[in-house]
Short mmCIF file of C-alpha atoms and ligand atoms in Angstrom, two decimals:
data_model
loop_
_atom_site.label_atom_id
_atom_site.label_comp_id
_atom_site.label_asym_id
_atom_site.label_seq_id
_atom_site.Cartn_x
_atom_site.Cartn_y
_atom_site.Cartn_z
CA UNK G 25 -7.10 -35.20 -18.81
CA UNK G 26 -6.39 -31.61 -19.88
CA UNK G 27 -3.15 -29.79 -19.14
CA UNK G 28 -2.44 -28.62 -15.60
CA UNK G 29 0.05 -25.94 -14.60
CA UNK G 30 0.68 -25.82 -10.84
CA UNK G 31 1.85 -22.71 -9.01
CA UNK G 32 2.68 -23.21 -5.34
CA UNK G 33 4.41 -21.11 -2.71
CA UNK G 34 3.98 -19.25 0.58
CA UNK G 35 1.47 -16.44 1.08
CA UNK G 36 2.60 -13.11 -0.32
CA UNK G 37 4.78 -14.57 -3.08
CA UNK G 38 2.41 -13.03 -5.64
CA UNK G 39 0.87 -16.34 -6.70
CA UNK G 40 -2.77 -15.27 -7.16
CA UNK G 41 -2.22 -12.30 -9.46
CA UNK G 42 0.50 -14.06 -11.41
CA UNK G 43 -1.48 -17.31 -11.78
CA UNK G 44 -4.57 -15.42 -12.94
CA UNK G 45 -2.60 -13.52 -15.59
CA UNK G 46 -0.79 -16.64 -16.81
CA UNK G 47 -4.16 -18.40 -17.15
CA UNK G 48 -5.63 -15.44 -19.04
CA UNK G 49 -2.74 -15.26 -21.50
CA UNK G 50 -2.86 -18.99 -22.19
CA UNK G 51 -6.65 -19.29 -22.34
CA UNK G 52 -6.64 -21.71 -19.38
CA UNK G 53 -9.13 -21.52 -16.50
CA UNK G 54 -7.73 -20.34 -13.17
CA UNK G 55 -8.27 -22.21 -9.92
CA UNK G 56 -7.49 -20.36 -6.69
CA UNK G 57 -7.41 -23.18 -4.12
CA UNK G 58 -6.70 -20.75 -1.27
CA UNK G 59 -10.21 -19.39 -1.93
CA UNK G 60 -11.62 -22.91 -1.46
CA UNK G 61 -9.81 -23.30 1.89
CA UNK G 62 -11.04 -19.86 2.91
CA UNK G 63 -14.64 -20.75 1.98
CA UNK G 64 -14.46 -23.94 4.05
CA UNK G 65 -13.11 -21.91 6.98
CA UNK G 66 -15.92 -19.37 6.63
CA UNK G 67 -18.51 -22.15 6.54
CA UNK G 68 -17.05 -23.89 9.62
CA UNK G 69 -16.92 -20.56 11.48
CA UNK G 70 -20.55 -19.87 10.53
CA UNK G 71 -21.35 -23.24 12.11
CA UNK G 72 -19.61 -22.04 15.27
CA UNK G 73 -16.51 -24.25 15.13
CA UNK G 74 -13.29 -23.24 16.91
CA UNK G 75 -9.70 -24.47 16.62
CA UNK G 76 -10.08 -27.37 19.06
CA UNK G 77 -12.95 -29.10 17.25
CA UNK G 78 -12.66 -32.86 16.58
CA UNK G 79 -12.08 -34.24 13.07
CA UNK G 80 -15.32 -36.17 13.22
CA UNK G 81 -17.38 -33.05 13.75
CA UNK G 82 -15.66 -31.29 10.84
CA UNK G 83 -16.30 -34.29 8.58
CA UNK G 84 -19.97 -34.44 9.44
CA UNK G 85 -20.53 -30.70 8.89
CA UNK G 86 -18.76 -30.81 5.52
CA UNK G 87 -21.44 -33.21 4.28
CA UNK G 88 -23.80 -30.20 4.13
CA UNK G 89 -21.45 -28.02 2.08
CA UNK G 90 -21.62 -27.53 -1.67
CA UNK G 91 -18.62 -25.50 -2.72
CA UNK G 92 -17.98 -23.98 -6.11
CA UNK G 93 -15.51 -21.66 -7.77
CA UNK G 94 -16.36 -20.03 -11.08
CA UNK G 95 -14.97 -17.03 -12.99
CA UNK G 96 -12.88 -16.03 -9.98
CA UNK G 97 -15.87 -16.15 -7.62
CA UNK G 98 -16.38 -18.50 -4.68
CA UNK G 99 -19.77 -19.90 -3.63
CA UNK G 100 -21.01 -21.68 -0.49
CA UNK G 101 -24.26 -23.53 -1.17
CA UNK G 102 -24.98 -21.13 -4.04
CA UNK G 103 -24.18 -17.92 -2.14
CA UNK G 104 -21.36 -15.71 -3.45
CA UNK G 105 -18.90 -15.36 -0.52
CA UNK G 106 -15.97 -13.90 -2.52
CA UNK G 107 -15.87 -10.75 -0.36
CA UNK G 108 -16.44 -12.43 2.99
CA UNK G 109 -13.49 -14.82 2.64
CA UNK G 110 -10.94 -12.00 2.24
CA UNK G 111 -10.71 -10.90 5.88
CA UNK G 112 -7.67 -11.37 8.16
CA UNK G 113 -9.85 -13.50 10.47
CA UNK G 114 -10.80 -15.96 7.73
CA UNK G 115 -7.17 -15.91 6.52
CA UNK G 116 -6.17 -17.09 9.98
CA UNK G 117 -8.85 -19.79 10.23
CA UNK G 118 -8.20 -21.04 6.69
CA UNK G 119 -4.62 -21.71 7.70
CA UNK G 120 -5.79 -23.41 10.93
CA UNK G 121 -8.50 -25.61 9.36
CA UNK G 122 -6.39 -26.42 6.29
CA UNK G 123 -4.16 -28.52 8.57
CA UNK G 124 -7.12 -30.83 9.33
CA UNK G 125 -7.41 -34.10 7.43
CA UNK G 126 -11.20 -34.05 6.72
CA UNK G 127 -10.84 -30.59 5.18
CA UNK G 128 -8.01 -31.69 2.88
CA UNK G 129 -9.83 -34.87 1.87
CA UNK G 130 -13.01 -32.93 1.15
CA UNK G 131 -11.18 -30.47 -1.14
CA UNK G 132 -8.99 -33.04 -2.87
CA UNK G 133 -11.80 -34.41 -5.04
CA UNK G 134 -13.25 -30.98 -5.75
CA UNK G 135 -9.88 -29.66 -6.95
CA UNK G 136 -9.21 -32.65 -9.19
CA UNK G 137 -12.49 -32.13 -11.06
CA UNK G 138 -11.44 -28.77 -12.55
CA UNK G 139 -9.00 -30.00 -15.23
CA UNK G 140 -11.54 -32.59 -16.38
CA UNK G 141 -13.34 -29.73 -18.10
CA UNK G 142 -10.55 -27.46 -19.34
CA UNK G 143 -6.80 -26.76 -19.21
CA UNK G 144 -6.19 -25.25 -15.77
CA UNK G 145 -3.69 -23.13 -13.85
CA UNK G 146 -3.94 -24.38 -10.25
CA UNK G 147 -2.56 -22.19 -7.51
CA UNK G 148 -2.03 -23.13 -3.86
CA UNK G 149 0.37 -24.88 -1.47
CA UNK G 150 0.26 -28.56 -2.44
CA UNK G 151 -0.78 -28.47 -6.10
CA UNK G 152 2.45 -29.94 -7.48
CA UNK G 153 3.11 -32.31 -4.57
CA UNK G 154 -0.27 -33.82 -3.62
CA UNK G 155 -3.21 -32.76 -5.76
CA UNK G 156 -1.58 -32.88 -9.23
CA UNK G 157 1.74 -34.73 -8.89
CA UNK G 158 1.63 -35.54 -12.61
CA UNK G 159 0.98 -31.92 -13.73
CA UNK G 160 2.17 -30.82 -17.17
CA UNK G 161 4.33 -27.96 -15.73
CA UNK G 162 5.10 -26.99 -12.12
CA UNK G 163 6.28 -23.73 -10.60
CA UNK G 164 7.19 -22.68 -7.07
CA UNK G 165 7.04 -18.94 -6.39
CA UNK G 166 8.87 -17.51 -3.42
CA UNK G 167 9.94 -14.13 -2.00
CA UNK G 168 11.80 -13.01 1.12
CA UNK G 169 9.85 -12.88 4.39
CA UNK G 170 10.28 -9.09 4.61
CA UNK G 171 9.04 -8.51 1.09
CA UNK G 172 6.01 -10.74 1.62
CA UNK G 173 5.20 -8.89 4.85
CA UNK G 174 5.57 -5.57 3.04
CA UNK G 175 3.11 -6.71 0.33
CA UNK G 176 0.63 -7.90 2.97
CA UNK G 177 0.93 -4.57 4.79
CA UNK G 178 0.29 -2.55 1.62
CA UNK G 179 -2.60 -4.80 0.58
CA UNK G 180 -4.38 -4.48 3.93
CA UNK G 181 -3.74 -0.73 4.15
CA UNK G 182 -5.14 -0.15 0.68
CA UNK G 183 -8.23 -2.11 1.74
CA UNK G 184 -8.62 0.38 4.62
CA UNK G 185 -7.50 -2.05 7.37
CA UNK G 186 -5.35 -0.99 10.32
CA UNK G 187 -2.06 -2.92 10.48
CA UNK G 188 1.59 -2.25 11.38
CA UNK G 189 4.64 -3.62 9.57
CA UNK G 190 5.54 -5.62 12.72
CA UNK G 191 2.10 -7.25 12.78
CA UNK G 192 2.33 -8.07 9.07
CA UNK G 193 5.72 -9.73 9.56
CA UNK G 194 4.45 -11.68 12.57
CA UNK G 195 1.44 -12.86 10.53
CA UNK G 196 3.60 -14.00 7.64
CA UNK G 197 5.93 -15.94 9.96
CA UNK G 198 3.05 -17.58 11.82
CA UNK G 199 1.31 -18.58 8.59
CA UNK G 200 4.56 -19.94 7.07
CA UNK G 201 5.23 -22.02 10.14
CA UNK G 202 1.72 -23.45 10.26
CA UNK G 203 1.47 -24.11 6.50
CA UNK G 204 4.86 -25.81 6.29
CA UNK G 205 4.92 -27.81 9.53
CA UNK G 206 1.52 -29.54 9.38
CA UNK G 207 1.39 -33.34 8.98
CA UNK G 208 -0.94 -33.43 5.98
CA UNK G 209 0.19 -31.90 2.69
CA UNK G 210 2.64 -29.33 4.09
CA UNK G 211 3.88 -26.50 1.90
CA UNK G 212 7.01 -27.65 0.10
CA UNK G 213 8.51 -27.40 -3.31
CA UNK G 214 7.96 -30.37 -5.64
CA UNK G 215 11.32 -31.68 -6.86
CA UNK G 216 10.35 -31.06 -10.47
CA UNK G 217 8.97 -27.53 -9.89
CA UNK G 218 10.75 -24.54 -11.42
CA UNK G 219 11.74 -22.14 -8.62
CA UNK G 220 11.14 -18.41 -9.16
CA UNK G 221 12.12 -15.80 -6.58
CA UNK G 222 9.80 -12.77 -6.99
CA UNK G 223 11.41 -10.63 -4.25
CA UNK G 224 12.67 -8.02 -6.69
CA UNK G 225 10.38 -8.79 -9.61
CA UNK G 226 7.27 -6.94 -10.75
CA UNK G 227 4.13 -8.92 -11.59
CA UNK G 228 4.61 -8.60 -15.34
CA UNK G 229 8.21 -9.79 -15.13
CA UNK G 230 7.19 -12.88 -13.16
CA UNK G 231 4.39 -13.67 -15.63
CA UNK G 232 6.86 -13.39 -18.54
CA UNK G 233 9.34 -15.62 -16.73
CA UNK G 234 6.71 -18.35 -16.37
CA UNK G 235 5.58 -18.01 -19.99
CA UNK G 236 9.21 -18.23 -21.09
CA UNK G 237 9.54 -21.62 -19.38
CA UNK G 238 6.40 -22.85 -21.11
O1 LIG P 28 -3.48 -18.50 -0.56
P1 LIG P 28 -4.41 -18.08 0.58
O2 LIG P 28 -3.78 -17.12 1.56
O3 LIG P 28 -5.72 -17.59 0.09
O4 LIG P 28 -4.67 -19.46 1.38
C1 LIG P 28 -5.35 -19.49 2.61
C2 LIG P 28 -4.88 -20.65 3.45
O5 LIG P 28 -5.30 -21.88 2.86
C3 LIG P 28 -3.37 -20.77 3.62
O6 LIG P 28 -2.94 -20.29 4.88
C4 LIG P 28 -3.07 -22.24 3.56
C5 LIG P 28 -4.30 -22.86 3.00
N1 LIG P 28 -4.08 -23.52 1.71
C6 LIG P 28 -3.63 -24.82 1.73
O7 LIG P 28 -3.37 -25.36 2.80
N2 LIG P 28 -3.48 -25.51 0.57
C7 LIG P 28 -3.75 -24.92 -0.61
N3 LIG P 28 -3.62 -25.61 -1.74
C8 LIG P 28 -4.19 -23.57 -0.66
C9 LIG P 28 -4.33 -22.89 0.53
#
């Protein structure tokens, strides 16, 4: 097994950009597991599923899904869906469907295959606790609720989307609650993860802090 670095934390803590840069500097591949959950959500939505669907139906639909992630791009049955998974709607449904057991079981195996090929930086919510409990190094990135809402607001505005600060804060709180209170693989810090608060840190500073620990 190659080396695995896990980076977990709530949405808006800066994980994706930081994890990608850490991977680049170290020559590791980067695995964005949020993108995998988003792709599953997009696929289930395309199949017409809503929030109240039964586990059995999810499990049977997932049998027809071939999911891949390569060079930062996400594919559903060979089609590049990297743009389509970055909408607020799919963000919402990825959080909803990620609480469902068949979805987590489906992605568990897929995620574990990545480090078989190459050293990997794995970013998500349960990398250090469930998917790679024996990882080489573990990090937990956090930031205050207000700062994470502010980042979400700026990100959506720069993408041309209409949103208010209040709505961004509400979104962040809702997502935190759902991601950390679910029964299967809830968001929590692994005991052996190094905690980094990025509230008043720039991206480069956070990357350096991680590299320093390595
Ligand atoms: O990091 P993100 O916003 O792209 O993740 C989308 C959703 O996927 C997030 O609300 C929770 C879920 N997720 C998860 O449950 N476990 C992971 N390892 C990664 C993401």
